[in-house]
């Protein structure tokens, strides 16, 4: 994807588009295409010090200045209160995102291309400068701006003694703050001039928009200078490990080869399949020494059980990464406790949290699709099936948070003050969408868990267990429609509360009774549900979380944390729901008409890949048109579900 000067030299357009490079450990390099940070999370090296968590913004920026014929041209860009300074975006003639983000600057006769690369498996960012045109040598000056803080925090100027670089053989070393890791910069042939300066009140527009603290001070100990001539190529390495003696050009070639190998064969350069396959790679990261997991979203999420299991088919199976899928399933199987998958692993590395009812059930669905894709029966039989049967036993007798099978065979869950479904916003003691009782998608998932486990038990020589689970599934099937059908609206109730009263909110959760491998609705009722969802919830970027006709509907996701969490599942659009929506289209309309409609849906969505996070998919959008992107600029299940359905249907987008 390429953006010309009509975008790159318009500060409002350029600062609204972000780029992201990730390193497979949970760390990243990221900013806007203008060069000005708009989030506290932006930085040139954000290192995951305990992969995939404890992310530290070490080097926030490396602002460039060209000195040509004695004139200084600042390519950097920073936003301050009421001003942007310097305004290097004026020299940015092109931004391109393919394997890596590339920036092309033109200053007089000099054309300089910068490429930024996060190297897989290490906390290292590589920057490549290539002189495309020049009539004479010129100087490149580099100004490092240091943060040395947790990615959730801000840096502010203080009176403490500030560090300086030490240099050995073109490798410069510094510790940005006493508590941060060492930072190394390898800049071949550069000279360093110490000039300690604080840069005050850098302003981060999206933090301000979100009602958060939005100003930061950054420290620069000095600057680097390097002469460049026509045709020169300069590689820099920024790392938490000493890059002494490393061949940066070879490292770049290796990373280029790794990413190229991920791509689907014969995919067009700007095709959705190519773009989202590269985006999918950004979420698959290492957990511990030899296992994998999925970062739910950038820049602030860690790995969540629900998001991981929903994302696994699209991120791993669609892309042929079966070995990664196996390691992810193994990692979460080892973390099951009292029949429950973790909800999330905290950012500081503490023990996992288990406040979820659906992550565990999505585990069954992920395993179902994994077995279909891999035929890895030995792993499923020996490692996963015992865990699944134990999970079902815990749910039958009851586990945490009131999760248990009720007398009618439906699964019920919830305690006062707990949020257990994917609609999990909570501010203080306020659970915005408690959905306590028998939630519609939870029972669709429970039915699928029973059917999947029954099939596995039969296939792997446990017919008695298979028969018992089959009977439980049949009982649930018989109770589902009489319990959940809303005859007045021609759709499903969202939840049956503990006192038995139905919640008639029109939400997308009912779609899972149609979209999962073993649907609970067919025929006319399935068609009615799909019609209601389309009339109330469908938008070009996903499905609303609540009907606009509902008095609680929030059309815009903005403001303070309280306001945003109050809107999170009360009308805000979620793009990951396009996956189950397309599955429901196929279930109701059949493969031919369903595929035609899916093509229309994803054609309408594809423009989003050129806004917000370039080449990836945002977490959420406003419920009200024009559906402004919000939340994380790159969300795993958003990318995974769009990629999954587009690839499985072989759509040409």
mmCIF file of C-alpha atoms in Angstrom, residues 433-623:
data_model
loop_
_atom_site.group_PDB
_atom_site.id
_atom_site.type_symbol
_atom_site.label_atom_id
_atom_site.label_comp_id
_atom_site.label_asym_id
_atom_site.label_seq_id
_atom_site.Cartn_x
_atom_site.Cartn_y
_atom_site.Cartn_z
ATOM 1 C CA UNK A 433 -23.180 -5.509 30.611
ATOM 2 C CA UNK A 434 -23.360 -8.147 33.378
ATOM 3 C CA UNK A 435 -25.348 -10.717 31.334
ATOM 4 C CA UNK A 436 -25.615 -12.916 34.413
ATOM 5 C CA UNK A 437 -27.505 -16.164 33.893
ATOM 6 C CA UNK A 438 -27.849 -18.101 30.646
ATOM 7 C CA UNK A 439 -26.299 -16.061 27.828
ATOM 8 C CA UNK A 440 -27.262 -17.023 24.291
ATOM 9 C CA UNK A 441 -23.782 -17.363 22.767
ATOM 10 C CA UNK A 442 -22.494 -19.172 25.859
ATOM 11 C CA UNK A 443 -25.077 -21.878 25.325
ATOM 12 C CA UNK A 444 -24.340 -22.046 21.610
ATOM 13 C CA UNK A 445 -20.690 -22.546 22.563
ATOM 14 C CA UNK A 446 -21.577 -25.063 25.278
ATOM 15 C CA UNK A 447 -23.564 -27.077 22.748
ATOM 16 C CA UNK A 448 -20.597 -27.032 20.384
ATOM 17 C CA UNK A 449 -18.218 -28.041 23.179
ATOM 18 C CA UNK A 450 -20.392 -31.073 23.945
ATOM 19 C CA UNK A 451 -20.710 -32.057 20.301
ATOM 20 C CA UNK A 452 -16.987 -31.604 19.603
ATOM 21 C CA UNK A 453 -15.923 -33.571 22.680
ATOM 22 C CA UNK A 454 -18.462 -36.295 21.885
ATOM 23 C CA UNK A 455 -17.041 -36.677 18.380
ATOM 24 C CA UNK A 456 -13.489 -36.854 19.713
ATOM 25 C CA UNK A 457 -14.449 -39.413 22.353
ATOM 26 C CA UNK A 458 -16.080 -41.651 19.745
ATOM 27 C CA UNK A 459 -13.146 -41.249 17.350
ATOM 28 C CA UNK A 460 -10.553 -42.018 20.008
ATOM 29 C CA UNK A 461 -12.069 -45.154 21.510
ATOM 30 C CA UNK A 462 -14.174 -43.766 24.362
ATOM 31 C CA UNK A 463 -17.730 -44.614 23.201
ATOM 32 C CA UNK A 464 -19.318 -44.395 26.653
ATOM 33 C CA UNK A 465 -18.046 -40.843 27.151
ATOM 34 C CA UNK A 466 -19.071 -40.016 23.590
ATOM 35 C CA UNK A 467 -22.601 -41.269 24.158
ATOM 36 C CA UNK A 468 -22.989 -39.412 27.462
ATOM 37 C CA UNK A 469 -21.851 -36.138 25.900
ATOM 38 C CA UNK A 470 -24.086 -36.701 22.891
ATOM 39 C CA UNK A 471 -27.079 -37.132 25.197
ATOM 40 C CA UNK A 472 -26.208 -33.925 27.065
ATOM 41 C CA UNK A 473 -25.946 -32.072 23.764
ATOM 42 C CA UNK A 474 -29.328 -33.403 22.640
ATOM 43 C CA UNK A 475 -30.889 -32.257 25.899
ATOM 44 C CA UNK A 476 -29.476 -28.767 25.441
ATOM 45 C CA UNK A 477 -30.660 -28.697 21.834
ATOM 46 C CA UNK A 478 -34.183 -29.492 22.967
ATOM 47 C CA UNK A 479 -34.177 -26.749 25.593
ATOM 48 C CA UNK A 480 -32.532 -24.007 23.547
ATOM 49 C CA UNK A 481 -35.255 -22.744 21.224
ATOM 50 C CA UNK A 482 -38.131 -22.947 23.743
ATOM 51 C CA UNK A 483 -35.982 -20.968 26.185
ATOM 52 C CA UNK A 484 -34.409 -18.371 23.880
ATOM 53 C CA UNK A 485 -36.856 -17.739 21.048
ATOM 54 C CA UNK A 486 -38.331 -14.224 21.140
ATOM 55 C CA UNK A 487 -41.524 -14.585 19.119
ATOM 56 C CA UNK A 488 -42.327 -10.863 19.331
ATOM 57 C CA UNK A 489 -39.093 -9.820 17.589
ATOM 58 C CA UNK A 490 -38.437 -12.934 15.526
ATOM 59 C CA UNK A 491 -34.983 -13.467 17.001
ATOM 60 C CA UNK A 492 -33.251 -14.844 20.083
ATOM 61 C CA UNK A 493 -33.144 -13.380 23.562
ATOM 62 C CA UNK A 494 -29.690 -12.214 24.527
ATOM 63 C CA UNK A 495 -29.738 -13.696 28.008
ATOM 64 C CA UNK A 496 -32.016 -15.422 30.493
ATOM 65 C CA UNK A 497 -31.453 -13.753 33.844
ATOM 66 C CA UNK A 498 -31.144 -15.748 37.089
ATOM 67 C CA UNK A 499 -34.804 -15.092 37.940
ATOM 68 C CA UNK A 500 -35.831 -16.540 34.580
ATOM 69 C CA UNK A 501 -36.821 -13.295 32.877
ATOM 70 C CA UNK A 502 -35.492 -12.850 29.334
ATOM 71 C CA UNK A 503 -33.293 -9.969 28.192
ATOM 72 C CA UNK A 504 -34.650 -8.925 24.792
ATOM 73 C CA UNK A 505 -31.697 -6.665 23.900
ATOM 74 C CA UNK A 506 -30.860 -6.983 20.213
ATOM 75 C CA UNK A 507 -27.180 -7.841 20.198
ATOM 76 C CA UNK A 508 -24.918 -9.834 17.861
ATOM 77 C CA UNK A 509 -24.502 -12.682 20.348
ATOM 78 C CA UNK A 510 -27.463 -14.561 18.889
ATOM 79 C CA UNK A 511 -25.515 -14.947 15.646
ATOM 80 C CA UNK A 512 -23.418 -17.725 17.197
ATOM 81 C CA UNK A 513 -26.440 -20.010 17.204
ATOM 82 C CA UNK A 514 -26.040 -19.948 13.401
ATOM 83 C CA UNK A 515 -22.311 -19.539 12.823
ATOM 84 C CA UNK A 516 -20.556 -22.209 14.895
ATOM 85 C CA UNK A 517 -19.658 -25.663 13.517
ATOM 86 C CA UNK A 518 -22.796 -27.175 15.078
ATOM 87 C CA UNK A 519 -25.628 -24.634 14.681
ATOM 88 C CA UNK A 520 -28.674 -24.565 16.921
ATOM 89 C CA UNK A 521 -30.984 -22.867 14.421
ATOM 90 C CA UNK A 522 -31.826 -23.760 10.846
ATOM 91 C CA UNK A 523 -34.478 -22.850 8.304
ATOM 92 C CA UNK A 524 -36.912 -20.004 8.832
ATOM 93 C CA UNK A 525 -35.824 -19.098 12.346
ATOM 94 C CA UNK A 526 -32.176 -18.894 11.325
ATOM 95 C CA UNK A 527 -33.173 -16.608 8.467
ATOM 96 C CA UNK A 528 -35.210 -14.435 10.835
ATOM 97 C CA UNK A 529 -32.276 -14.030 13.210
ATOM 98 C CA UNK A 530 -29.983 -13.054 10.350
ATOM 99 C CA UNK A 531 -32.516 -10.502 9.107
ATOM 100 C CA UNK A 532 -32.807 -8.878 12.544
ATOM 101 C CA UNK A 533 -29.023 -8.728 12.898
ATOM 102 C CA UNK A 534 -28.681 -7.116 9.477
ATOM 103 C CA UNK A 535 -31.447 -4.586 10.099
ATOM 104 C CA UNK A 536 -30.201 -3.463 13.507
ATOM 105 C CA UNK A 537 -26.501 -4.213 13.737
ATOM 106 C CA UNK A 538 -24.750 -4.479 10.374
ATOM 107 C CA UNK A 539 -22.380 -1.688 9.263
ATOM 108 C CA UNK A 540 -19.647 -1.716 6.583
ATOM 109 C CA UNK A 541 -16.976 -2.171 9.269
ATOM 110 C CA UNK A 542 -18.599 -4.796 11.473
ATOM 111 C CA UNK A 543 -21.588 -5.375 13.712
ATOM 112 C CA UNK A 544 -22.897 -3.046 16.371
ATOM 113 C CA UNK A 545 -22.935 -4.451 19.874
ATOM 114 C CA UNK A 546 -26.446 -3.093 20.524
ATOM 115 C CA UNK A 547 -29.339 -1.931 18.388
ATOM 116 C CA UNK A 548 -29.621 1.844 17.814
ATOM 117 C CA UNK A 549 -33.280 1.486 18.816
ATOM 118 C CA UNK A 550 -32.237 0.589 22.364
ATOM 119 C CA UNK A 551 -32.395 3.445 24.872
ATOM 120 C CA UNK A 552 -28.921 2.486 26.145
ATOM 121 C CA UNK A 553 -27.329 2.775 22.687
ATOM 122 C CA UNK A 554 -24.136 4.857 22.569
ATOM 123 C CA UNK A 555 -23.359 6.053 19.015
ATOM 124 C CA UNK A 556 -19.837 7.369 19.667
ATOM 125 C CA UNK A 557 -16.958 5.773 21.566
ATOM 126 C CA UNK A 558 -15.073 8.700 23.085
ATOM 127 C CA UNK A 559 -14.382 10.664 26.243
ATOM 128 C CA UNK A 560 -13.161 9.509 29.637
ATOM 129 C CA UNK A 561 -12.553 5.886 30.592
ATOM 130 C CA UNK A 562 -15.980 5.830 32.241
ATOM 131 C CA UNK A 563 -17.651 7.141 29.090
ATOM 132 C CA UNK A 564 -15.712 4.837 26.782
ATOM 133 C CA UNK A 565 -16.312 1.699 28.807
ATOM 134 C CA UNK A 566 -19.955 2.683 29.048
ATOM 135 C CA UNK A 567 -20.098 2.605 25.239
ATOM 136 C CA UNK A 568 -17.764 -0.354 24.637
ATOM 137 C CA UNK A 569 -20.543 -2.926 24.195
ATOM 138 C CA UNK A 570 -23.511 -0.577 23.997
ATOM 139 C CA UNK A 571 -23.516 0.154 20.282
ATOM 140 C CA UNK A 572 -19.827 0.277 19.436
ATOM 141 C CA UNK A 573 -19.018 -1.701 16.269
ATOM 142 C CA UNK A 574 -16.733 -4.746 16.398
ATOM 143 C CA UNK A 575 -15.093 -5.845 13.162
ATOM 144 C CA UNK A 576 -14.240 -9.353 14.394
ATOM 145 C CA UNK A 577 -17.953 -10.121 14.210
ATOM 146 C CA UNK A 578 -17.716 -10.023 10.414
ATOM 147 C CA UNK A 579 -16.366 -13.571 10.696
ATOM 148 C CA UNK A 580 -19.420 -15.134 12.348
ATOM 149 C CA UNK A 581 -21.651 -12.909 10.229
ATOM 150 C CA UNK A 582 -20.198 -14.386 7.032
ATOM 151 C CA UNK A 583 -20.507 -17.885 8.527
ATOM 152 C CA UNK A 584 -24.171 -17.148 9.202
ATOM 153 C CA UNK A 585 -24.645 -15.909 5.632
ATOM 154 C CA UNK A 586 -23.357 -19.232 4.340
ATOM 155 C CA UNK A 587 -25.495 -21.184 6.805
ATOM 156 C CA UNK A 588 -28.694 -19.371 5.831
ATOM 157 C CA UNK A 589 -28.184 -18.666 2.119
ATOM 158 C CA UNK A 590 -26.016 -21.591 1.086
ATOM 159 C CA UNK A 591 -22.551 -21.543 -0.499
ATOM 160 C CA UNK A 592 -23.336 -19.709 -3.745
ATOM 161 C CA UNK A 593 -25.511 -16.838 -2.534
ATOM 162 C CA UNK A 594 -23.680 -16.712 0.791
ATOM 163 C CA UNK A 595 -20.341 -16.271 -0.974
ATOM 164 C CA UNK A 596 -21.742 -13.513 -3.190
ATOM 165 C CA UNK A 597 -22.970 -11.633 -0.143
ATOM 166 C CA UNK A 598 -19.661 -12.215 1.680
ATOM 167 C CA UNK A 599 -17.803 -10.719 -1.292
ATOM 168 C CA UNK A 600 -19.971 -7.605 -1.047
ATOM 169 C CA UNK A 601 -19.439 -7.358 2.713
ATOM 170 C CA UNK A 602 -15.646 -7.574 2.539
ATOM 171 C CA UNK A 603 -15.403 -5.338 -0.527
ATOM 172 C CA UNK A 604 -17.193 -2.683 1.511
ATOM 173 C CA UNK A 605 -14.816 -3.239 4.419
ATOM 174 C CA UNK A 606 -11.473 -3.237 2.559
ATOM 175 C CA UNK A 607 -11.049 0.564 2.569
ATOM 176 C CA UNK A 608 -10.326 0.382 6.288
ATOM 177 C CA UNK A 609 -6.925 -1.176 5.616
ATOM 178 C CA UNK A 610 -5.770 2.253 4.380
ATOM 179 C CA UNK A 611 -6.904 4.203 7.443
ATOM 180 C CA UNK A 612 -5.985 4.102 11.145
ATOM 181 C CA UNK A 613 -3.482 1.209 11.399
ATOM 182 C CA UNK A 614 -2.164 0.893 7.852
ATOM 183 C CA UNK A 615 -2.415 -2.708 6.676
ATOM 184 C CA UNK A 616 -4.191 -3.991 9.759
ATOM 185 C CA UNK A 617 -7.639 -3.802 11.384
ATOM 186 C CA UNK A 618 -8.769 -1.702 14.330
ATOM 187 C CA UNK A 619 -10.404 -3.090 17.434
ATOM 188 C CA UNK A 620 -13.648 -1.102 17.315
ATOM 189 C CA UNK A 621 -15.525 1.657 15.494
ATOM 190 C CA UNK A 622 -18.217 4.173 16.337
ATOM 191 C CA UNK A 623 -21.715 2.773 15.980
#
